[in-house]
mmCIF file of C-alpha atoms in Angstrom:
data_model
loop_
_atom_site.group_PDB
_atom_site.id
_atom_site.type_symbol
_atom_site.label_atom_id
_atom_site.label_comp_id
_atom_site.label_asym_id
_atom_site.label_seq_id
_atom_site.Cartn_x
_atom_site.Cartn_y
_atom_site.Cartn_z
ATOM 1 C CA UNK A 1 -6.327 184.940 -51.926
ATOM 2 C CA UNK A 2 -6.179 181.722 -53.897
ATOM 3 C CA UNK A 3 -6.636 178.201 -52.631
ATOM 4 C CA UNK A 4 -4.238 175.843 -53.948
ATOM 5 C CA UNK A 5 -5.068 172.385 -54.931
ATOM 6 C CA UNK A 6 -3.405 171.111 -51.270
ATOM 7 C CA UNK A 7 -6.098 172.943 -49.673
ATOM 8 C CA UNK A 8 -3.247 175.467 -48.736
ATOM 9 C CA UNK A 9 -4.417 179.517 -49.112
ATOM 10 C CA UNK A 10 -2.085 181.420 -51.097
ATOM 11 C CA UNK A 11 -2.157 184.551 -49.980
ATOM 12 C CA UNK A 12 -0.371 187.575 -52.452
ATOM 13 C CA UNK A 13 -1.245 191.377 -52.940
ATOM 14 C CA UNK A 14 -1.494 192.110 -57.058
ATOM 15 C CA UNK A 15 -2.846 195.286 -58.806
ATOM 16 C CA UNK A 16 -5.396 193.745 -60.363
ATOM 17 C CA UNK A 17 -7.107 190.296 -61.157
ATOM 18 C CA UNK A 18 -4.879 189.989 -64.530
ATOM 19 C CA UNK A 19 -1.678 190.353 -62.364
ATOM 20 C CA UNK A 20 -2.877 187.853 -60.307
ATOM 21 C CA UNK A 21 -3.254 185.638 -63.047
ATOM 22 C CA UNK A 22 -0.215 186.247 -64.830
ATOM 23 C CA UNK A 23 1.359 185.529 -61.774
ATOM 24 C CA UNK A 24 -0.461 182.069 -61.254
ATOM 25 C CA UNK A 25 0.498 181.268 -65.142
ATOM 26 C CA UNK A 26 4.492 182.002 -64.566
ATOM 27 C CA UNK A 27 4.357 180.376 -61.456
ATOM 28 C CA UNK A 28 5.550 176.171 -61.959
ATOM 29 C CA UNK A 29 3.382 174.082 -59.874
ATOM 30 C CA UNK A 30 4.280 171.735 -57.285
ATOM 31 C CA UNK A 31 5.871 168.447 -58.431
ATOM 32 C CA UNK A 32 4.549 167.160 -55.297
ATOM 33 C CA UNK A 33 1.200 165.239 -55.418
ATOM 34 C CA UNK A 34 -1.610 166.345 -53.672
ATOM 35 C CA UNK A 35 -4.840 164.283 -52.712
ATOM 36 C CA UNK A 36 -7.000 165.466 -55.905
ATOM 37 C CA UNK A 37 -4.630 164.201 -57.852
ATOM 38 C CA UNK A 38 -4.970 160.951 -60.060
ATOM 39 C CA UNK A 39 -3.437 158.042 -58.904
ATOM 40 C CA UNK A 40 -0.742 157.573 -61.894
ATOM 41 C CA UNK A 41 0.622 160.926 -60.940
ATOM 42 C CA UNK A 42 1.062 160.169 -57.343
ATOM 43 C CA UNK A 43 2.361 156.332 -58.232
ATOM 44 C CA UNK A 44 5.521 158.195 -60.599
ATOM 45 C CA UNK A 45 6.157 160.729 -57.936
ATOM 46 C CA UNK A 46 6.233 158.214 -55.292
ATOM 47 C CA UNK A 47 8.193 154.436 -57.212
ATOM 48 C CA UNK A 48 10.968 157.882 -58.107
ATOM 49 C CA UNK A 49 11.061 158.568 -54.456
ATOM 50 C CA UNK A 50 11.271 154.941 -52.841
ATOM 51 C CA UNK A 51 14.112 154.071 -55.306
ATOM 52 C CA UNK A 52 16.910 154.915 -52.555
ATOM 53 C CA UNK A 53 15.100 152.996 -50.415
ATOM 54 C CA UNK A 54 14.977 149.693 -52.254
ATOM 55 C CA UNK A 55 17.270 147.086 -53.390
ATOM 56 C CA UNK A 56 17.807 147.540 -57.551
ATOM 57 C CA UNK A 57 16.044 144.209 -57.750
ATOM 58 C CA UNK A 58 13.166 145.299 -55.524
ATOM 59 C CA UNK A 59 12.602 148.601 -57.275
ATOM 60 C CA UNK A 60 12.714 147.326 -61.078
ATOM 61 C CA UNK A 61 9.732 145.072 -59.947
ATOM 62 C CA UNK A 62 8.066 147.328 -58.141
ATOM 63 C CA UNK A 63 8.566 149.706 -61.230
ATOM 64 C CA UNK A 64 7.351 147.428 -63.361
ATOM 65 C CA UNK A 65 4.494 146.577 -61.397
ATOM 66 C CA UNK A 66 3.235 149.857 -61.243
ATOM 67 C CA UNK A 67 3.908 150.754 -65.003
ATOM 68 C CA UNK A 68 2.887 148.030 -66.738
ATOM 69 C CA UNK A 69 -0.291 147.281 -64.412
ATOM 70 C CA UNK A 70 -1.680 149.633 -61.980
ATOM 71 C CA UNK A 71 -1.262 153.478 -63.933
ATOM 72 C CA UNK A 72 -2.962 151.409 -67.095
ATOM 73 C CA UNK A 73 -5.477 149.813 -64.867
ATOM 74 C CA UNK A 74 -6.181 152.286 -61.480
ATOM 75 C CA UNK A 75 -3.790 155.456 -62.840
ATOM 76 C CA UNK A 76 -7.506 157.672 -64.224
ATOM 77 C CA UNK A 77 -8.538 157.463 -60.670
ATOM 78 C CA UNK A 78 -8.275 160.329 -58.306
ATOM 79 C CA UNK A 79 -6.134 159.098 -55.530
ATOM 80 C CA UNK A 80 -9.101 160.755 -53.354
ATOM 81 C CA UNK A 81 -11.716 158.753 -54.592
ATOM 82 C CA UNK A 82 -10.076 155.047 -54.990
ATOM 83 C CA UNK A 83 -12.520 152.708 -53.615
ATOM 84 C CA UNK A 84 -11.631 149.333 -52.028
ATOM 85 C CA UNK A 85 -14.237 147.936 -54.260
ATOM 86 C CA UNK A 86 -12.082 149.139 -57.598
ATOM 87 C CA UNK A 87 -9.110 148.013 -55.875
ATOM 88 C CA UNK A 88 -10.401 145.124 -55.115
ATOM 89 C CA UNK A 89 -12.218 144.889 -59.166
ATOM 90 C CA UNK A 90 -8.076 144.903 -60.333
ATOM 91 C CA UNK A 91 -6.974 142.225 -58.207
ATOM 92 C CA UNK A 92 -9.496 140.208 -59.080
ATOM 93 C CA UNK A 93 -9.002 140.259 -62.828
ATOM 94 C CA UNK A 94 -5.959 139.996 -63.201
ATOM 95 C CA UNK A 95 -4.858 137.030 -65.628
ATOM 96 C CA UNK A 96 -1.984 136.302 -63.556
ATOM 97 C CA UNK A 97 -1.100 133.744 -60.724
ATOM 98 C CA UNK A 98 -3.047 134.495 -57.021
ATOM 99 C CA UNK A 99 0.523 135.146 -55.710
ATOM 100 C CA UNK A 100 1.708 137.613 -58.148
ATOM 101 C CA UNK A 101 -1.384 139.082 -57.884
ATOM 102 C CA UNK A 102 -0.522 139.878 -53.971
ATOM 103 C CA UNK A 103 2.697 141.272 -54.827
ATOM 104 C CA UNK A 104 0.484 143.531 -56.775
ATOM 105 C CA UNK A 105 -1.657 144.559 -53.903
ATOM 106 C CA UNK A 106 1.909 144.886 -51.756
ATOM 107 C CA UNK A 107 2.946 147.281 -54.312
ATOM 108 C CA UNK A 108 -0.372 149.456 -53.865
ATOM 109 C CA UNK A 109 -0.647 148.525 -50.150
ATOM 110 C CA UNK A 110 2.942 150.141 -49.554
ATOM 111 C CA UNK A 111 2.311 153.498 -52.064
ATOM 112 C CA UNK A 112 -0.843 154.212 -50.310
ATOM 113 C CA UNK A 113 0.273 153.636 -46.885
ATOM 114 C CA UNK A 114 2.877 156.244 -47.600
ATOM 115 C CA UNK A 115 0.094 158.679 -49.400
ATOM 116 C CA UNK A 116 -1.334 158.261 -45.212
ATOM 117 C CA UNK A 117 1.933 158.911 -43.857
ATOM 118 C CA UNK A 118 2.096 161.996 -45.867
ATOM 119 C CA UNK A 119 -1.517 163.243 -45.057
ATOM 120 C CA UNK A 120 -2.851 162.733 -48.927
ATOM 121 C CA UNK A 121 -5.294 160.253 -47.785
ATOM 122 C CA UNK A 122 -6.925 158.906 -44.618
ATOM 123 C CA UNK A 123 -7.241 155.527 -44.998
ATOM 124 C CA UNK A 124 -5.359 152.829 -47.286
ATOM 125 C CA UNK A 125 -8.030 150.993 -49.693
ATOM 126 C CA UNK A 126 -5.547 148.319 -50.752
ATOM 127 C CA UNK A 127 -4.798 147.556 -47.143
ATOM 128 C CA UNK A 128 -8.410 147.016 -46.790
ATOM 129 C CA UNK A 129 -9.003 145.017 -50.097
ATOM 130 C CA UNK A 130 -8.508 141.211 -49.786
ATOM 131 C CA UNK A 131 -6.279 139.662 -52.844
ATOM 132 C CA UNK A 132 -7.531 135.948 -54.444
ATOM 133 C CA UNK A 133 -6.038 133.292 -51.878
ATOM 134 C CA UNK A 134 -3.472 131.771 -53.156
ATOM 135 C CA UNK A 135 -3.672 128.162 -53.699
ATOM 136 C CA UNK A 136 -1.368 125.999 -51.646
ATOM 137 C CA UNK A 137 0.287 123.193 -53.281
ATOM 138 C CA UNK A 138 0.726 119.999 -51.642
ATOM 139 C CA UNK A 139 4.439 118.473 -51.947
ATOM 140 C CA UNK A 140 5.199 115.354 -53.414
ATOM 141 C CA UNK A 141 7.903 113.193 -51.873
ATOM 142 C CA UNK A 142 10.054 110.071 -53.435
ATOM 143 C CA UNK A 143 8.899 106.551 -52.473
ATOM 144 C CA UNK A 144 12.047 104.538 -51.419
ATOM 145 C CA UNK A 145 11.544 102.409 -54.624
ATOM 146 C CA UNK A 146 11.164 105.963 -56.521
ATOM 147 C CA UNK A 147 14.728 106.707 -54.286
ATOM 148 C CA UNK A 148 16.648 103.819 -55.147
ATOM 149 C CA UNK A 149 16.272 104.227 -58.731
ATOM 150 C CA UNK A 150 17.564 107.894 -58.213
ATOM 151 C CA UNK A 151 20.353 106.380 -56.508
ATOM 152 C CA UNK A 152 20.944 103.650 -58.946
ATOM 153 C CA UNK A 153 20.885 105.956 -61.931
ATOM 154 C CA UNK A 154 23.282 108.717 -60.577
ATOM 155 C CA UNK A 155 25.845 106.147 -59.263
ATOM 156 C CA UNK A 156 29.041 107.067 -60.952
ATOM 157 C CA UNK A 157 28.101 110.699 -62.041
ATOM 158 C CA UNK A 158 29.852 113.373 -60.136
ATOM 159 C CA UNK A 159 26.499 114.068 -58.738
ATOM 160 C CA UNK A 160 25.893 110.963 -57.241
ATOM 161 C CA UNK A 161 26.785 111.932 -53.555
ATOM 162 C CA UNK A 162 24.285 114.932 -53.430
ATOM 163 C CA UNK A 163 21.458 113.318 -54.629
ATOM 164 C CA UNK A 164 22.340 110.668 -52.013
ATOM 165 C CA UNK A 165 22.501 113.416 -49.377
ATOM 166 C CA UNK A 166 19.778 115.237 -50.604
ATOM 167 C CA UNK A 167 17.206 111.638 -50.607
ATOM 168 C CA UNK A 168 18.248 110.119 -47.138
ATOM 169 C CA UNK A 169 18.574 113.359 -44.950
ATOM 170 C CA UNK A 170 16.024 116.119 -46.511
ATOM 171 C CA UNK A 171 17.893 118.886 -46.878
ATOM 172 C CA UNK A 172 17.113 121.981 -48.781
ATOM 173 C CA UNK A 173 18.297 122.681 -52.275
ATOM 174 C CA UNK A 174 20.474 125.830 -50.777
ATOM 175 C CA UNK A 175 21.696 124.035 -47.913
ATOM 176 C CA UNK A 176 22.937 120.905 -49.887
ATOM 177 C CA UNK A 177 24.834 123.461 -52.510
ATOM 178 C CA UNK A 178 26.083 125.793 -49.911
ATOM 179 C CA UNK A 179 28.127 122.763 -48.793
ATOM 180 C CA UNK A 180 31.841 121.891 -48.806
ATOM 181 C CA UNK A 181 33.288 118.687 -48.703
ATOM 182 C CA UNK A 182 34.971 119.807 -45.681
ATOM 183 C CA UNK A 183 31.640 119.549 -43.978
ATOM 184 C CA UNK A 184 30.651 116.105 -44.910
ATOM 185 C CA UNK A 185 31.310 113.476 -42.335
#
């Protein structure tokens, strides 16, 4: 009787302890992760297996997210024994902009919460760790003198109408391209 990494028993009759261990040497272990295993092994097994599940976009970023950041940074850890408080160490210096740095914990948030679904772990550290808050940016609008120099210096460019549109009624840059002249009044 053998206990496998899972915490399954492997139960097998041999002759002898060196047939057993032959045996256990021939055999290929599982490709699927199991709790005691790092972190970087279960992150490759798992961005492989949410690729059909993804847009191409979404899963090249969430690729690179997890090879380029967390296996270098979080991948020695056993996916056991992550702590919110290393979790929460990687957000935290990360040299990169508070809101990439939550698409980072997203990333994590959404491979661990699948590690719970599949009964590797019992609670999700990176739901649990808090990223930087990210800073919000207050929007600057056109004075009308700052509005009728637009409008002055775009008059005769193909353009002009647009930026008209765009300065007197506040639409959005996707709503004013999405339009046709068809649905101009």
């Amino acid at each position: 009787q053998f206990s496998l990494p899972d915490g399954r028993l492997f139960r097998r009759r041999f002759a002898d302890k060196d047939a057993a261990v032959a045996y256990l040497k021939d055999t290929k272990p599982s490709a699927v992760p199991v709790a005691s295993s790092s972190l970087s092994d279960y992150l490759a097994a798992w961005i492989s297996g949410v690729r059909v599940t993804l847009a191409p976009a979404t899963w090249r970023r969430y690729e690179q997210i997890v090879r380029i950041w967390l296996v270098p940074n979080l991948g020695k850890a056993r996916l056991d024994r992550l702590t919110v408080a290393q979790v929460r160490s990687y957000l935290f210096g990360l040299p990169l902009h508070p809101q990439t740095v939550s698409h980072h914990r997203a990333v994590l948030r959404k491979a661990l919460a699948d590690a719970v679904t599949e009964g590797l772990l019992t609670r999700n550290v990176a739901a649990l760790a808090k990223p930087p808050t990210v800073p919000r940016t207050e929007r600057r609008w056109l004075s009308g003198d700052e509005l009728r120099l637009l409008f002055d210096g775009t008059s005769g460019t193909p353009l002009h109408a647009l930026w008209v549109l765009a300065g007197t009624t506040g639409l959005r840059s996707a709503e004013l391209l999405g339009l046709a002249w068809g649905d101009v009044d």
